[in-house]
Amino acid sequence: MITAAVGLSHSPLIGKNDPAPDVLAAVDAAVDEARAFVRAFDPELVVLYAPDHYNGFFYKEMPPFCLATEANAVGDFGSAAGPLSVDTEAARAIARDVLDHGVDLTISARMTVDHGFVQPLEVLFGGIDRVPVVPVFVNGVATPLGPVSRIRALGTAIGEAAAELDRRVLFLGSGGLSHDPPVPVLDGAPPRVADALIEGHPPTPEQRLRGEQRVIQAGRDYAAGSTAMIPINPEWDNLVLDTLAGGRLEDVDGWSVEWMGAEGGGSAHEVRTWIAAFASLAATGKYRMTSRFYRAIPEWIAGFAVATATQEATR
Ligand SMILES: O=C(O)CCc1cccc(O)c1O
Ligand SMILES: [Fe+2]
């Protein structure tokens, strides 16, 4: 089995609130490189780690992570809606193996996903139905969050399980790095907001549009220097990337939830998807980061990074 990993930041503001042309061109070049990397690797299966933004998972029951054997996208922010091409058989096999390894995985037989899952599939593969995928939700917004060591354990167990499949597997992490978008918080929320976060009533089209407009406005404010949100933190983002590039994954076990939030903002916990993806790759052997791009892009509310990595032995 041959494995590879890609980490890719997402933002629903891409194309809606773009940075200066030179920044956009640099991002496009980095994403093109990742696309070429994926095309050359030609994965037979993609294990996709992504967060949710209160479109699929709610406080009525909020697992720390969850593997899907089927998944449907809601189509938020104009992203694709409908079924993902989930490899149900591979998903079930991986789930069984992960549970056997002692990681308490939640299973969804029909997961609802949002732009966190959809955007990397659209960007790298041109759609949500192009490649067999095993979607794995990793909670990155809904506190309380458990220790990062458990995310590394999840990634390791999934990597070991994927190694049994005898296929070319790409581990893909979606999100991060430092950013502080206006995602609602249950703690102290007014009753109507709390009820929505707990129950997950599907929003009306008008409610969805209003929520999306709020995020777009927040991007404009962030770019204009608003201090209402925790700023993008390039030093911390590069520490995260250095850790992954150096293969020092054990380091993340010492990263506290509080430290990550203080350094990187409320949605910095989305880097858990990167940690899971690189832990999966590490579980299949020594790896090497083959490309790495980073830029702070307040217009997108994103410490925006793209990185690719392969097993050392394959190159
Ligand atoms: O849907 C939402 O509420 C948040 C949207 C959002 C905005 C900026 C960066 C992100 O990573 C992100 O997910
Ligand atoms: Fe996000």
Tab-separated table of C-alpha atoms and ligand atoms in Angstrom:
chain	number	residue	atom	x	y	z
A	1	MET	CA	0.000	0.000	0.000
A	2	ILE	CA	1.174	3.480	-0.856
A	3	THR	CA	0.023	6.499	1.086
A	4	ALA	CA	0.231	10.283	0.884
A	5	ALA	CA	-1.213	13.252	2.747
A	6	VAL	CA	-2.463	16.704	1.868
A	7	GLY	CA	-3.457	19.474	4.258
A	8	LEU	CA	-5.602	22.238	2.818
A	9	SER	CA	-7.206	25.201	4.551
A	10	HIS	CA	-10.792	25.944	3.600
A	11	SER	CA	-12.790	29.144	3.626
A	12	PRO	CA	-16.296	29.787	2.339
A	13	LEU	CA	-15.162	33.346	1.548
A	14	ILE	CA	-12.923	32.196	-1.324
A	15	GLY	CA	-14.318	33.883	-4.435
A	16	LYS	CA	-16.603	36.064	-2.295
A	17	ASN	CA	-14.148	38.328	-0.485
A	18	ASP	CA	-10.812	37.867	-2.212
A	19	PRO	CA	-7.398	39.307	-1.218
A	20	ALA	CA	-5.103	41.318	-3.538
A	21	PRO	CA	-4.338	39.736	-6.951
A	22	ASP	CA	-0.728	38.857	-6.031
A	23	VAL	CA	-1.912	36.940	-2.944
A	24	LEU	CA	-4.578	35.190	-4.985
A	25	ALA	CA	-1.985	34.230	-7.616
A	26	ALA	CA	0.332	32.785	-4.967
A	27	VAL	CA	-2.518	30.712	-3.502
A	28	ASP	CA	-3.564	29.536	-6.972
A	29	ALA	CA	0.001	28.373	-7.700
A	30	ALA	CA	0.189	26.458	-4.400
A	31	VAL	CA	-3.207	24.841	-4.941
A	32	ASP	CA	-2.214	23.948	-8.528
A	33	GLU	CA	0.858	22.212	-7.129
A	34	ALA	CA	-1.265	20.240	-4.660
A	35	ARG	CA	-3.650	19.332	-7.474
A	36	ALA	CA	-0.734	18.058	-9.581
A	37	PHE	CA	0.565	16.114	-6.577
A	38	VAL	CA	-2.830	14.444	-6.134
A	39	ARG	CA	-3.152	13.719	-9.861
A	40	ALA	CA	0.298	12.093	-9.908
A	41	PHE	CA	-0.454	10.067	-6.778
A	42	ASP	CA	-3.786	8.996	-8.320
A	43	PRO	CA	-5.464	7.887	-5.060
A	44	GLU	CA	-7.777	4.882	-5.052
A	45	LEU	CA	-9.247	6.053	-1.761
A	46	VAL	CA	-9.332	9.381	0.073
A	47	VAL	CA	-9.735	9.469	3.854
A	48	LEU	CA	-11.069	12.981	4.358
A	49	TYR	CA	-10.804	14.575	7.807
A	50	ALA	CA	-12.925	17.718	8.148
A	51	PRO	CA	-14.790	19.738	10.745
A	52	ASP	CA	-18.437	20.796	10.738
A	53	HIS	CA	-19.889	24.268	11.332
A	54	TYR	CA	-23.261	23.371	12.894
A	55	ASN	CA	-24.673	21.987	9.698
A	56	GLY	CA	-24.357	18.277	10.461
A	57	PHE	CA	-23.438	17.910	14.130
A	58	PHE	CA	-25.276	19.486	17.047
A	59	TYR	CA	-25.130	19.465	20.823
A	60	LYS	CA	-28.033	17.027	21.105
A	61	GLU	CA	-25.222	14.552	20.611
A	62	MET	CA	-21.761	15.853	19.716
A	63	PRO	CA	-19.092	13.185	19.159
A	64	PRO	CA	-15.406	14.160	19.225
A	65	PHE	CA	-15.080	12.423	15.852
A	66	CYS	CA	-17.269	10.300	13.600
A	67	LEU	CA	-16.698	8.147	10.511
A	68	ALA	CA	-19.355	8.057	7.792
A	69	THR	CA	-20.450	5.105	5.700
A	70	GLU	CA	-22.654	7.499	3.657
A	71	ALA	CA	-22.672	11.301	3.517
A	72	ASN	CA	-24.738	14.143	2.090
A	73	ALA	CA	-23.581	17.737	1.662
A	74	VAL	CA	-25.922	20.605	2.595
A	75	GLY	CA	-24.635	23.090	-0.007
A	76	ASP	CA	-23.745	25.970	2.310
A	77	PHE	CA	-22.079	29.112	0.885
A	78	GLY	CA	-22.812	27.880	-2.642
A	79	SER	CA	-20.780	24.687	-2.222
A	80	ALA	CA	-21.997	21.480	-3.869
A	81	ALA	CA	-25.017	19.737	-2.349
A	82	GLY	CA	-25.901	16.050	-2.464
A	83	PRO	CA	-24.253	12.700	-1.867
A	84	LEU	CA	-20.491	12.223	-1.569
A	85	SER	CA	-19.043	9.181	-3.333
A	86	VAL	CA	-18.405	7.313	-0.084
A	87	ASP	CA	-16.732	3.907	-0.285
A	88	THR	CA	-19.087	2.263	2.185
A	89	GLU	CA	-17.261	-1.033	2.244
A	90	ALA	CA	-13.872	0.582	2.947
A	91	ALA	CA	-15.497	2.842	5.548
A	92	ARG	CA	-16.966	-0.157	7.387
A	93	ALA	CA	-13.668	-2.058	7.234
A	94	ILE	CA	-11.734	0.919	8.618
A	95	ALA	CA	-14.329	1.500	11.347
A	96	ARG	CA	-14.148	-2.117	12.533
A	97	ASP	CA	-10.358	-1.988	12.612
A	98	VAL	CA	-10.237	1.332	14.484
A	99	LEU	CA	-12.638	0.004	17.131
A	100	ASP	CA	-10.510	-3.147	17.414
A	101	HIS	CA	-7.508	-0.882	18.065
A	102	GLY	CA	-9.315	0.603	21.080
A	103	VAL	CA	-10.345	4.006	19.711
A	104	ASP	CA	-14.022	4.683	20.494
A	105	LEU	CA	-15.164	5.746	17.049
A	106	THR	CA	-18.707	6.982	16.426
A	107	ILE	CA	-20.250	5.790	13.146
A	108	SER	CA	-22.756	7.654	11.006
A	109	ALA	CA	-24.684	5.717	8.385
A	110	ARG	CA	-25.766	9.035	6.814
A	111	MET	CA	-23.622	11.986	7.803
A	112	THR	CA	-24.588	15.549	6.935
A	113	VAL	CA	-21.524	17.551	5.900
A	114	ASP	CA	-20.802	21.148	4.875
A	115	HIS	CA	-18.136	23.200	3.073
A	116	GLY	CA	-15.473	21.730	5.377
A	117	PHE	CA	-15.767	18.415	3.515
A	118	VAL	CA	-16.978	19.715	0.165
A	119	GLN	CA	-14.402	22.405	-0.555
A	120	PRO	CA	-11.271	20.195	-0.584
A	121	LEU	CA	-13.061	17.670	-2.835
A	122	GLU	CA	-14.129	20.444	-5.204
A	123	VAL	CA	-10.724	22.122	-5.189
A	124	LEU	CA	-8.582	18.983	-5.615
A	125	PHE	CA	-10.906	16.660	-7.552
A	126	GLY	CA	-13.416	18.970	-9.234
A	127	GLY	CA	-16.468	17.633	-7.381
A	128	ILE	CA	-17.839	15.619	-4.472
A	129	ASP	CA	-18.444	12.437	-6.498
A	130	ARG	CA	-15.120	11.969	-8.295
A	131	VAL	CA	-13.135	9.690	-5.999
A	132	PRO	CA	-13.982	6.999	-3.416
A	133	VAL	CA	-13.901	8.718	-0.050
A	134	VAL	CA	-14.197	7.866	3.639
A	135	PRO	CA	-15.396	11.020	5.425
A	136	VAL	CA	-14.249	11.483	9.009
A	137	PHE	CA	-15.724	14.353	11.012
A	138	VAL	CA	-13.323	15.828	13.550
A	139	ASN	CA	-14.933	18.276	15.967
A	140	GLY	CA	-13.029	21.555	15.806
A	141	VAL	CA	-15.551	24.091	17.101
A	142	ALA	CA	-17.948	22.648	19.666
A	143	THR	CA	-16.438	22.898	23.156
A	144	PRO	CA	-15.570	21.084	25.313
A	145	LEU	CA	-12.842	19.528	23.164
A	146	GLY	CA	-10.877	16.501	24.307
A	147	PRO	CA	-7.089	16.219	24.302
A	148	VAL	CA	-5.249	16.439	20.973
A	149	SER	CA	-3.536	13.143	21.836
A	150	ARG	CA	-6.835	11.383	21.097
A	151	ILE	CA	-6.952	12.926	17.623
A	152	ARG	CA	-3.435	11.657	16.992
A	153	ALA	CA	-4.554	8.223	18.243
A	154	LEU	CA	-7.536	8.359	15.877
A	155	GLY	CA	-5.317	9.282	12.938
A	156	THR	CA	-2.850	6.551	13.822
A	157	ALA	CA	-5.570	3.883	14.105
A	158	ILE	CA	-7.162	4.940	10.806
A	159	GLY	CA	-3.736	4.939	9.124
A	160	GLU	CA	-3.086	1.411	10.371
A	161	ALA	CA	-6.546	0.324	9.221
A	162	ALA	CA	-6.092	1.904	5.782
A	163	ALA	CA	-2.782	0.085	5.447
A	164	GLU	CA	-4.736	-3.200	5.459
A	165	LEU	CA	-6.680	-2.204	2.348
A	166	ASP	CA	-3.873	-2.657	-0.175
A	167	ARG	CA	-4.832	0.510	-2.102
A	168	ARG	CA	-3.284	3.918	-2.784
A	169	VAL	CA	-4.743	6.004	0.047
A	170	LEU	CA	-4.620	9.786	0.359
A	171	PHE	CA	-5.163	11.248	3.833
A	172	LEU	CA	-6.659	14.713	3.409
A	173	GLY	CA	-7.078	17.263	6.216
A	174	SER	CA	-9.396	20.246	5.724
A	175	GLY	CA	-9.212	23.465	7.717
A	176	GLY	CA	-7.203	25.723	9.937
A	177	LEU	CA	-4.850	27.106	10.634
A	178	SER	CA	-5.246	30.062	13.033
A	179	HIS	CA	-8.554	31.888	12.491
A	180	ASP	CA	-11.454	33.201	14.484
A	181	PRO	CA	-14.614	33.314	12.345
A	182	PRO	CA	-17.976	34.172	13.928
A	183	VAL	CA	-19.063	30.603	14.691
A	184	PRO	CA	-21.730	30.586	17.432
A	185	VAL	CA	-20.829	29.349	20.912
A	186	LEU	CA	-23.242	27.425	23.155
A	187	ASP	CA	-21.802	28.710	26.420
A	188	GLY	CA	-23.744	31.875	27.249
A	189	ALA	CA	-25.810	31.805	24.038
A	190	PRO	CA	-29.324	33.318	24.163
A	191	PRO	CA	-32.050	30.631	24.337
A	192	ARG	CA	-32.970	30.743	20.613
A	193	VAL	CA	-29.332	30.347	19.530
A	194	ALA	CA	-28.734	27.638	22.140
A	195	ASP	CA	-31.803	25.756	20.923
A	196	ALA	CA	-30.555	25.909	17.315
A	197	LEU	CA	-27.103	24.648	18.320
A	198	ILE	CA	-28.618	21.795	20.323
A	199	GLU	CA	-31.451	20.708	18.030
A	200	GLY	CA	-30.054	21.568	14.609
A	201	HIS	CA	-33.292	22.745	12.992
A	202	PRO	CA	-32.469	23.183	9.302
A	203	PRO	CA	-32.296	26.936	8.619
A	204	THR	CA	-34.741	28.555	6.204
A	205	PRO	CA	-33.074	29.876	3.003
A	206	GLU	CA	-33.400	33.395	4.446
A	207	GLN	CA	-31.757	32.364	7.740
A	208	ARG	CA	-28.942	30.619	5.863
A	209	LEU	CA	-28.357	33.683	3.680
A	210	ARG	CA	-28.291	35.960	6.710
A	211	GLY	CA	-25.744	33.718	8.459
A	212	GLU	CA	-23.549	33.636	5.354
A	213	GLN	CA	-23.751	37.423	4.969
A	214	ARG	CA	-22.608	37.737	8.589
A	215	VAL	CA	-19.505	35.636	7.853
A	216	ILE	CA	-18.739	37.627	4.675
A	217	GLN	CA	-19.046	40.893	6.629
A	218	ALA	CA	-16.759	39.461	9.311
A	219	GLY	CA	-14.155	38.780	6.595
A	220	ARG	CA	-14.363	42.411	5.452
A	221	ASP	CA	-13.995	43.590	9.060
A	222	TYR	CA	-11.070	41.185	9.697
A	223	ALA	CA	-9.274	42.503	6.592
A	224	ALA	CA	-9.963	46.077	7.692
A	225	GLY	CA	-8.158	45.336	10.966
A	226	SER	CA	-11.072	44.586	13.303
A	227	THR	CA	-9.864	43.570	16.745
A	228	ALA	CA	-13.153	41.909	17.661
A	229	MET	CA	-11.632	38.587	16.558
A	230	ILE	CA	-8.367	36.905	17.556
A	231	PRO	CA	-5.867	37.833	14.813
A	232	ILE	CA	-4.326	35.337	12.425
A	233	ASN	CA	-1.061	34.162	14.004
A	234	PRO	CA	1.608	33.320	11.398
A	235	GLU	CA	4.185	32.372	14.069
A	236	TRP	CA	1.864	29.787	15.571
A	237	ASP	CA	0.760	28.566	12.138
A	238	ASN	CA	4.381	28.008	11.148
A	239	LEU	CA	5.025	26.189	14.414
A	240	VAL	CA	2.177	23.835	13.483
A	241	LEU	CA	3.598	23.345	9.981
A	242	ASP	CA	7.162	22.899	11.318
A	243	THR	CA	5.913	20.196	13.686
A	244	LEU	CA	4.175	18.316	10.870
A	245	ALA	CA	7.071	18.816	8.449
A	246	GLY	CA	9.529	17.510	11.034
A	247	GLY	CA	7.392	14.433	11.704
A	248	ARG	CA	7.319	15.367	15.397
A	249	LEU	CA	3.720	14.292	15.875
A	250	GLU	CA	4.212	13.272	19.520
A	251	ASP	CA	4.678	16.999	20.240
A	252	VAL	CA	0.966	17.633	19.677
A	253	ASP	CA	0.096	15.507	22.730
A	254	GLY	CA	1.412	18.425	24.802
A	255	TRP	CA	-0.739	21.032	23.017
A	256	SER	CA	-3.567	22.104	25.316
A	257	VAL	CA	-6.955	23.155	23.991
A	258	GLU	CA	-6.625	26.462	25.854
A	259	TRP	CA	-3.209	27.207	24.367
A	260	MET	CA	-4.374	26.452	20.838
A	261	GLY	CA	-7.441	28.678	21.181
A	262	ALA	CA	-5.438	31.533	22.697
A	263	GLU	CA	-2.743	31.338	19.990
A	264	GLY	CA	-4.932	30.604	17.007
A	265	GLY	CA	-8.509	31.660	17.740
A	266	GLY	CA	-11.765	29.789	18.175
A	267	SER	CA	-11.403	27.775	14.970
A	268	ALA	CA	-7.673	26.967	15.355
A	269	HIS	CA	-8.918	23.574	16.539
A	270	GLU	CA	-9.576	22.762	12.880
A	271	VAL	CA	-5.845	21.894	12.724
A	272	ARG	CA	-6.961	18.656	14.380
A	273	THR	CA	-7.861	17.530	10.855
A	274	TRP	CA	-4.261	18.092	9.737
A	275	ILE	CA	-2.962	16.264	12.813
A	276	ALA	CA	-5.230	13.292	12.066
A	277	ALA	CA	-4.156	13.190	8.402
A	278	PHE	CA	-0.432	13.363	9.171
A	279	ALA	CA	-0.758	10.848	12.022
A	280	SER	CA	-2.414	8.471	9.543
A	281	LEU	CA	0.451	8.940	7.090
A	282	ALA	CA	3.016	8.513	9.880
A	283	ALA	CA	1.335	5.243	10.887
A	284	THR	CA	2.220	3.803	7.457
A	285	GLY	CA	5.924	4.709	7.662
A	286	LYS	CA	8.351	7.605	7.677
A	287	TYR	CA	7.166	10.524	5.558
A	288	ARG	CA	8.500	13.645	3.924
A	289	MET	CA	6.682	16.951	3.365
A	290	THR	CA	7.146	17.660	-0.339
A	291	SER	CA	5.516	21.091	-0.555
A	292	ARG	CA	4.409	23.744	1.899
A	293	PHE	CA	2.647	27.061	1.382
A	294	TYR	CA	1.435	29.538	3.972
A	295	ARG	CA	-0.163	32.952	3.887
A	296	ALA	CA	-2.223	34.923	6.400
A	297	ILE	CA	-5.379	35.920	4.498
A	298	PRO	CA	-7.742	37.943	6.710
A	299	GLU	CA	-10.155	38.482	3.770
A	300	TRP	CA	-10.880	34.738	3.974
A	301	ILE	CA	-10.571	34.589	7.771
A	302	ALA	CA	-7.792	32.060	7.282
A	303	GLY	CA	-4.248	31.333	8.231
A	304	PHE	CA	-4.192	29.645	4.854
A	305	ALA	CA	-1.895	26.667	4.268
A	306	VAL	CA	-1.430	23.935	1.685
A	307	ALA	CA	1.003	21.070	2.227
A	308	THR	CA	1.694	17.726	0.574
A	309	ALA	CA	3.593	14.730	1.927
A	310	THR	CA	4.549	11.241	0.790
A	311	GLN	CA	6.029	8.141	2.311
A	312	GLU	CA	9.796	8.468	2.259
A	313	ALA	CA	10.333	5.097	0.564
A	314	THR	CA	8.186	5.944	-2.471
A	315	ARG	CA	10.377	8.779	-3.800
B	1	LIG	O1	-19.713	28.336	8.407
B	1	LIG	C1	-19.261	29.025	9.327
B	1	LIG	O2	-19.972	29.402	10.251
B	1	LIG	C2	-17.793	29.398	9.366
B	1	LIG	C3	-17.249	29.625	8.000
B	1	LIG	C4	-15.747	29.827	7.943
B	1	LIG	C5	-15.212	31.090	7.738
B	1	LIG	C6	-13.845	31.263	7.643
B	1	LIG	C7	-12.975	30.193	7.763
B	1	LIG	C8	-13.475	28.925	7.979
B	1	LIG	O3	-12.656	27.838	8.158
B	1	LIG	C9	-14.858	28.743	8.035
B	1	LIG	O4	-15.318	27.479	8.185
B	2	FE	FE	-13.942	26.035	8.933
